[in-house]
Every structure is written in structure tokens, then in C-alpha cells.
XYZ file of C-alpha atoms in Angstrom:
336
model
C -42.202 -50.192 -43.615
C -43.451 -48.683 -40.345
C -43.900 -45.273 -41.976
C -45.703 -46.886 -44.893
C -48.059 -48.794 -42.574
C -48.880 -45.699 -40.515
C -49.335 -43.539 -43.620
C -51.521 -46.081 -45.452
C -53.615 -46.729 -42.322
C -54.246 -42.978 -41.948
C -55.175 -42.804 -45.646
C -57.669 -45.648 -45.226
C -59.234 -43.880 -42.220
C -59.506 -40.615 -44.196
C -61.005 -42.371 -47.238
C -63.413 -44.276 -44.995
C -64.552 -40.984 -43.442
C -65.003 -39.421 -46.907
C -67.104 -42.394 -48.021
C -69.403 -41.772 -45.050
C -70.044 -38.198 -46.209
C -70.072 -38.436 -50.007
C -73.224 -39.700 -51.720
C -76.414 -38.914 -53.581
C -77.962 -37.388 -50.445
C -76.185 -34.425 -48.847
C -75.902 -35.202 -45.118
C -73.996 -32.774 -42.860
C -70.758 -34.128 -41.402
C -72.000 -33.393 -37.859
C -75.082 -35.534 -38.455
C -73.007 -38.387 -39.929
C -70.736 -38.418 -36.853
C -73.753 -38.313 -34.566
C -75.373 -41.266 -36.348
C -72.192 -43.336 -36.291
C -71.813 -42.693 -32.555
C -75.303 -44.102 -31.961
C -77.308 -40.887 -31.878
C -80.563 -40.192 -33.678
C -80.777 -37.902 -36.681
C -83.523 -35.374 -37.303
C -84.302 -37.313 -40.502
C -84.979 -41.065 -40.217
C -83.856 -41.539 -43.824
C -80.384 -40.200 -42.951
C -79.997 -42.894 -40.282
C -80.850 -45.565 -42.825
C -78.524 -44.152 -45.499
C -75.528 -43.940 -43.176
C -76.008 -47.209 -41.247
C -77.500 -49.457 -43.928
C -75.880 -48.102 -47.101
C -72.689 -46.060 -46.679
C -71.205 -47.910 -43.680
C -71.570 -51.472 -45.064
C -70.412 -50.272 -48.498
C -67.219 -48.786 -47.042
C -66.496 -51.878 -44.893
C -67.107 -54.144 -47.903
C -64.737 -52.055 -50.039
C -61.981 -52.404 -47.430
C -62.190 -56.210 -47.186
C -62.925 -56.745 -50.862
C -59.937 -54.651 -51.931
C -57.622 -56.359 -49.436
C -58.799 -59.854 -50.464
C -58.466 -59.328 -54.212
C -55.093 -57.569 -53.872
C -53.477 -60.267 -51.733
C -54.913 -62.972 -54.027
C -53.305 -61.257 -57.024
C -49.961 -60.959 -55.215
C -49.859 -64.663 -54.312
C -50.748 -65.766 -57.848
C -48.190 -63.424 -59.445
C -45.474 -64.801 -57.167
C -46.378 -68.491 -57.332
C -46.766 -68.539 -61.125
C -44.041 -65.980 -61.835
C -46.442 -64.017 -64.015
C -46.870 -60.249 -63.463
C -50.248 -60.354 -65.236
C -51.776 -63.088 -63.020
C -54.853 -62.127 -61.012
C -57.808 -63.885 -59.296
C -59.736 -64.020 -62.562
C -57.008 -65.808 -64.527
C -57.965 -69.270 -63.215
C -61.580 -68.869 -64.217
C -62.810 -68.497 -60.632
C -64.560 -65.221 -61.498
C -65.954 -66.858 -64.637
C -67.208 -69.786 -62.574
C -69.067 -67.403 -60.266
C -70.441 -65.541 -63.279
C -71.615 -68.813 -64.845
C -73.414 -69.758 -61.634
C -75.212 -66.425 -61.585
C -75.999 -66.682 -65.312
C -77.592 -70.113 -64.796
C -79.850 -68.720 -62.071
C -80.734 -65.413 -63.731
C -80.904 -66.466 -67.364
C -81.984 -70.107 -67.197
C -83.850 -70.568 -63.907
C -85.714 -67.260 -63.774
C -83.839 -65.841 -60.764
C -84.661 -68.601 -58.264
C -83.234 -71.935 -57.080
C -85.790 -74.605 -56.191
C -85.078 -78.134 -54.999
C -88.123 -79.821 -53.469
C -89.261 -77.807 -50.451
C -86.045 -75.739 -50.545
C -86.221 -72.465 -52.437
C -84.027 -69.378 -52.808
C -84.987 -66.263 -54.748
C -83.565 -62.838 -55.565
C -80.257 -61.792 -54.015
C -79.828 -64.968 -51.934
C -80.173 -67.137 -55.037
C -77.584 -64.985 -56.845
C -75.240 -65.144 -53.853
C -75.498 -68.914 -53.524
C -75.060 -69.456 -57.282
C -71.964 -67.233 -57.453
C -70.311 -68.933 -54.479
C -71.079 -72.472 -55.698
C -69.886 -71.616 -59.227
C -66.598 -70.138 -57.961
C -65.922 -73.044 -55.598
C -66.744 -75.597 -58.328
C -64.113 -74.077 -60.630
C -61.630 -73.944 -57.739
C -62.227 -77.650 -57.034
C -61.648 -78.405 -60.729
C -58.387 -76.420 -60.717
C -57.220 -78.318 -57.589
C -57.922 -81.646 -59.335
C -55.777 -80.534 -62.283
C -53.124 -79.269 -59.835
C -52.627 -82.841 -58.550
C -52.050 -84.035 -62.137
C -49.986 -81.145 -63.519
C -46.785 -80.088 -61.729
C -45.822 -77.409 -64.230
C -47.176 -74.032 -63.083
C -47.365 -72.593 -66.602
C -49.463 -75.544 -67.813
C -51.794 -75.153 -64.825
C -52.109 -71.450 -65.655
C -53.108 -72.290 -69.231
C -55.662 -74.841 -67.999
C -57.177 -72.172 -65.746
C -57.449 -69.743 -68.648
C -59.129 -72.432 -70.789
C -61.659 -73.155 -68.029
C -62.408 -69.423 -67.953
C -62.987 -69.434 -71.718
C -65.373 -72.401 -71.451
C -67.353 -70.629 -68.719
C -67.499 -67.424 -70.771
C -68.713 -69.385 -73.802
C -71.495 -70.973 -71.747
C -72.513 -67.539 -70.447
C -72.682 -66.187 -74.020
C -75.011 -69.023 -75.036
C -77.237 -68.416 -72.000
C -77.365 -64.685 -72.847
C -78.345 -65.494 -76.452
C -81.382 -67.550 -75.418
C -82.386 -65.521 -72.341
C -85.162 -62.944 -71.932
C -84.450 -59.238 -72.087
C -85.130 -58.833 -68.351
C -82.745 -61.677 -67.500
C -79.941 -60.261 -69.642
C -80.378 -56.820 -68.043
C -80.282 -58.245 -64.496
C -77.164 -60.248 -65.280
C -75.465 -57.244 -66.879
C -76.144 -55.078 -63.801
C -74.642 -57.760 -61.521
C -71.584 -57.999 -63.778
C -70.841 -54.268 -63.419
C -69.725 -54.791 -59.815
C -70.968 -53.122 -56.649
C -69.617 -52.791 -53.108
C -73.163 -52.270 -51.833
C -74.091 -55.969 -51.982
C -73.400 -56.846 -48.334
C -76.073 -55.924 -45.786
C -75.294 -55.326 -42.109
C -76.913 -58.694 -41.287
C -74.561 -60.478 -43.702
C -71.518 -58.398 -42.704
C -70.269 -60.627 -39.818
C -70.038 -63.702 -42.087
C -68.371 -61.673 -44.860
C -65.795 -60.164 -42.463
C -64.987 -63.478 -40.706
C -64.388 -65.378 -43.963
C -62.306 -62.475 -45.350
C -60.169 -62.205 -42.184
C -59.564 -65.974 -42.097
C -58.479 -65.881 -45.751
C -56.198 -62.888 -45.190
C -54.678 -64.505 -42.078
C -54.040 -67.737 -44.005
C -52.327 -65.756 -46.764
C -49.953 -64.182 -44.231
C -48.881 -67.693 -43.204
C -47.545 -68.249 -46.742
C -45.032 -65.377 -46.579
C -41.979 -67.595 -46.050
C -42.678 -70.126 -48.853
C -43.640 -67.296 -51.243
C -40.284 -65.596 -50.567
C -38.559 -68.891 -51.363
C -40.554 -69.255 -54.597
C -39.199 -65.890 -55.781
C -35.899 -67.664 -56.436
C -37.529 -70.591 -58.252
C -39.238 -73.870 -57.403
C -35.996 -75.876 -57.247
C -34.485 -73.444 -54.741
C -37.640 -73.610 -52.615
C -37.610 -77.431 -52.685
C -33.938 -77.440 -51.633
C -35.011 -75.446 -48.575
C -37.450 -78.237 -47.712
C -40.606 -76.502 -48.955
C -43.216 -78.702 -50.604
C -43.991 -76.440 -53.558
C -46.991 -78.450 -54.732
C -48.609 -78.295 -51.280
C -47.925 -74.545 -51.099
C -49.475 -74.091 -54.544
C -52.569 -76.083 -53.559
C -53.043 -74.096 -50.345
C -52.534 -70.885 -52.278
C -55.254 -71.913 -54.735
C -57.639 -72.744 -51.887
C -57.067 -69.404 -50.143
C -57.319 -67.457 -53.406
C -60.417 -69.405 -54.391
C -62.235 -68.733 -51.124
C -61.339 -65.009 -51.078
C -62.309 -64.573 -54.730
C -65.502 -66.609 -54.315
C -66.779 -64.639 -51.327
C -65.881 -61.323 -52.953
C -67.436 -62.163 -56.332
C -70.533 -63.668 -54.724
C -71.324 -60.487 -52.788
C -69.885 -57.786 -55.051
C -69.805 -59.218 -58.566
C -66.650 -59.752 -60.674
C -64.432 -56.802 -59.711
C -61.753 -56.174 -62.347
C -58.165 -54.854 -62.104
C -57.806 -54.560 -58.297
C -56.187 -57.987 -57.955
C -54.039 -57.339 -61.022
C -52.854 -53.759 -60.427
C -52.621 -53.298 -56.644
C -49.669 -55.697 -56.055
C -47.665 -53.688 -58.607
C -48.656 -50.408 -56.918
C -47.439 -51.833 -53.575
C -44.157 -52.971 -55.172
C -43.564 -49.512 -56.653
C -44.331 -47.783 -53.337
C -42.065 -50.066 -51.270
C -39.396 -50.920 -53.858
C -39.106 -54.516 -52.595
C -40.185 -58.061 -53.452
C -39.843 -59.298 -49.870
C -43.287 -60.596 -48.886
C -42.578 -59.898 -45.219
C -43.196 -56.252 -46.077
C -44.953 -56.575 -49.430
C -47.911 -58.704 -48.355
C -49.138 -56.430 -45.508
C -48.493 -53.431 -47.776
C -50.579 -55.026 -50.551
C -53.454 -55.690 -48.152
C -53.466 -52.034 -47.009
C -53.033 -50.678 -50.552
C -55.867 -52.898 -51.785
C -58.210 -51.564 -49.082
C -57.279 -47.948 -49.895
C -57.638 -48.465 -53.666
C -61.067 -50.065 -53.302
C -62.231 -47.160 -51.119
C -61.031 -44.667 -53.764
C -62.979 -46.575 -56.443
C -66.048 -46.688 -54.204
C -65.915 -42.917 -53.606
C -65.463 -42.165 -57.327
C -68.446 -44.374 -58.191
C -70.841 -42.277 -56.032
C -69.481 -38.842 -57.012
C -72.228 -38.089 -59.603
C -74.675 -37.824 -56.692
C -78.237 -37.267 -57.969
C -77.225 -38.484 -61.442
C -76.750 -42.054 -60.179
C -73.859 -44.387 -59.401
C -71.023 -45.112 -61.853
C -70.545 -48.874 -62.349
C -67.563 -50.081 -60.318
C -65.995 -51.905 -63.256
C -66.035 -48.625 -65.190
C -63.889 -47.043 -62.453
C -61.322 -49.759 -61.628
C -59.709 -49.786 -65.118
C -59.018 -46.035 -64.804
C -56.674 -46.851 -61.921
C -55.560 -50.325 -62.969
C -54.854 -50.025 -66.698
C -52.167 -47.266 -66.487
C -50.345 -49.283 -63.816
C -50.274 -52.432 -65.972
C -49.093 -50.459 -69.034
C -46.285 -48.967 -66.903
C -45.250 -52.442 -65.663
C -45.169 -53.835 -69.213
C -43.076 -50.901 -70.500
C -40.707 -51.158 -67.532
C -40.170 -54.877 -68.123
C -39.473 -54.228 -71.800
C -36.776 -51.674 -70.885
C -35.133 -54.161 -68.508
C -34.925 -56.870 -71.196
């Protein structure tokens, strides 16, 4: 595990450095280093690109990837479903519905008396409120339904209802509203500014730290709920805390970056294949690191066209995620 941690950390550092250099504008490596160390560039635009675009985008990718990956791992373990991910409970759909209501129904702004939000802040607030509303609904059902499979099905149904509402809003919306919503739905790591970065990092770190505290009960759940309860673990409380942590991490990620697909689903399986273990003592930190590295790779690929524009993030993540899921399905079929 020590070798894996050192190797993955070095990979993240290398990918982070590459993301500082690669982009639509060709900036010499020497200038990038100088800017990052606090120096002034000969071109003011280069300073802005490095500090206000590439740096926050790379930091966002690291925390977004880690958050989605660890959320996927916890859900796959708790619900004993290798295809579980942060979107399966409708939390992503809830965020998307919130954004759809603002963009497609309210004209891109939220107004309540003297209070008003427009543009990106309105989208951010709507996505977060929508995601947290669905999470609260799931927690209410979690107190009524003890069976994890039934709760999983309820989450999927809530996601379908949200998607249906979004389709209706799209049908009656203006062309400009539909286009704005579609762009948001493509995903983008460039949604967090340097001013918003401290709040994004703090919430992400708190969520990741809370997930690490669930390592012991998650290991017990690998052997079944009855075994975990015999060890004195309150499985329902663990499940509720897991849903809260997953909900917060998914909400903050979706609010800032849009609904990012496949990272939460595929990365835990990549970490399992690399380590060859199900022990969360090693697997959870490995998943966090692998998620950060995977998100950085996706971020770099999305900006490779350079002058030709940026590839949508959700057009890149399936290239990495889909083959992994197909491999997992085929492997499970062989083992049956």
C-alpha cells in the first residue's frame, strides 16, 4: 500500500503539472513556473490564464474526482451493488432538476422579495438545494425502509421522476434556456473560481475525512448486515451517515461542476483491480487518490484540442469508465 500511495501521489503531481501547461494558449513551462511562484509574466493574459483558469480547474478536478470516487465506493459496499454510484439515488437528478427550474422556468434568476440571485450563483444555489432536497427525501425513506435493495429502488425511482420533470421543462422552455441547460449538463471542472475555492475545498475535505471514519463499519458490511450487527454496529445509522456524506459530496460537486458521469462508478473498481483487495483500510485511501488522478486525466484530455475548443467532460469520462464496467460485468459472469 505504501508503494501504491507514493506512486499515485507522484502521478497526481505529474498530471497536475501537465494540466498547468496544456491548454488553448501555448505558455512556456518556465513562464508557468514563474507565475505559480508569484512572479509576473511578460503577458498579463498568461497570469490570468494560469492563476484564474488552469490552477482552479486542476484543484477542482482533484477534489471532485476524490469526492465522487469515495462516494461510489461507499455506496457499492453498503448496498452490495457493483454498479452503484452517486447518481443512483437521484442526487445528481435532484441537482439537475434544481438547475432546470432556474434556467428553463425562471429565466436564469432566483428572486424572493429583495433577495435576488442571477447567472452562475443562481445555478449553483439551485443545484445544491435540489441535491440536498433529494438527499433529505432519501433519508426520510431510509427511516421507513430497512431493506437496502428496496431503498436503492426508491432512489432510482426518485431519479426517474426528476428526469421526467426535466424533460417536461425542456419541452416548454425557450431555445436559449435549453442550450444553457445542455451546456451545464455536459460537465466542467472550470466552474470554481479562486474566490469560491476555499469553501469548495473545506466542504470536500470534511466529507472525505468523514468517509474515512466509516472504514471499520464498511469492512464489517462486506460480510453482510447480520454479521455487522453481531459486531455491535448499528447498520441503519451507518447507512444514514453514509447517505449524508455521499449526498453532501455529490451536491457540492454537481453544484459547481455539473453532473459528472462514470467517475463514481468506475474508479472504485479501478482501485480494487490495482490493489487486489476489498479491505477499506487500504481501498478507501487508494480510491481517493485514484479518483483524483482519473479526474485530472479527464481534465487534460478535455483541453487537448487547444484552439479548436474544449471537449465536454461527460464525453471524456465514459471513454475511461465504460470499458472498466464492461470488464467488471464480464469478470463477475465468469465467477458465477
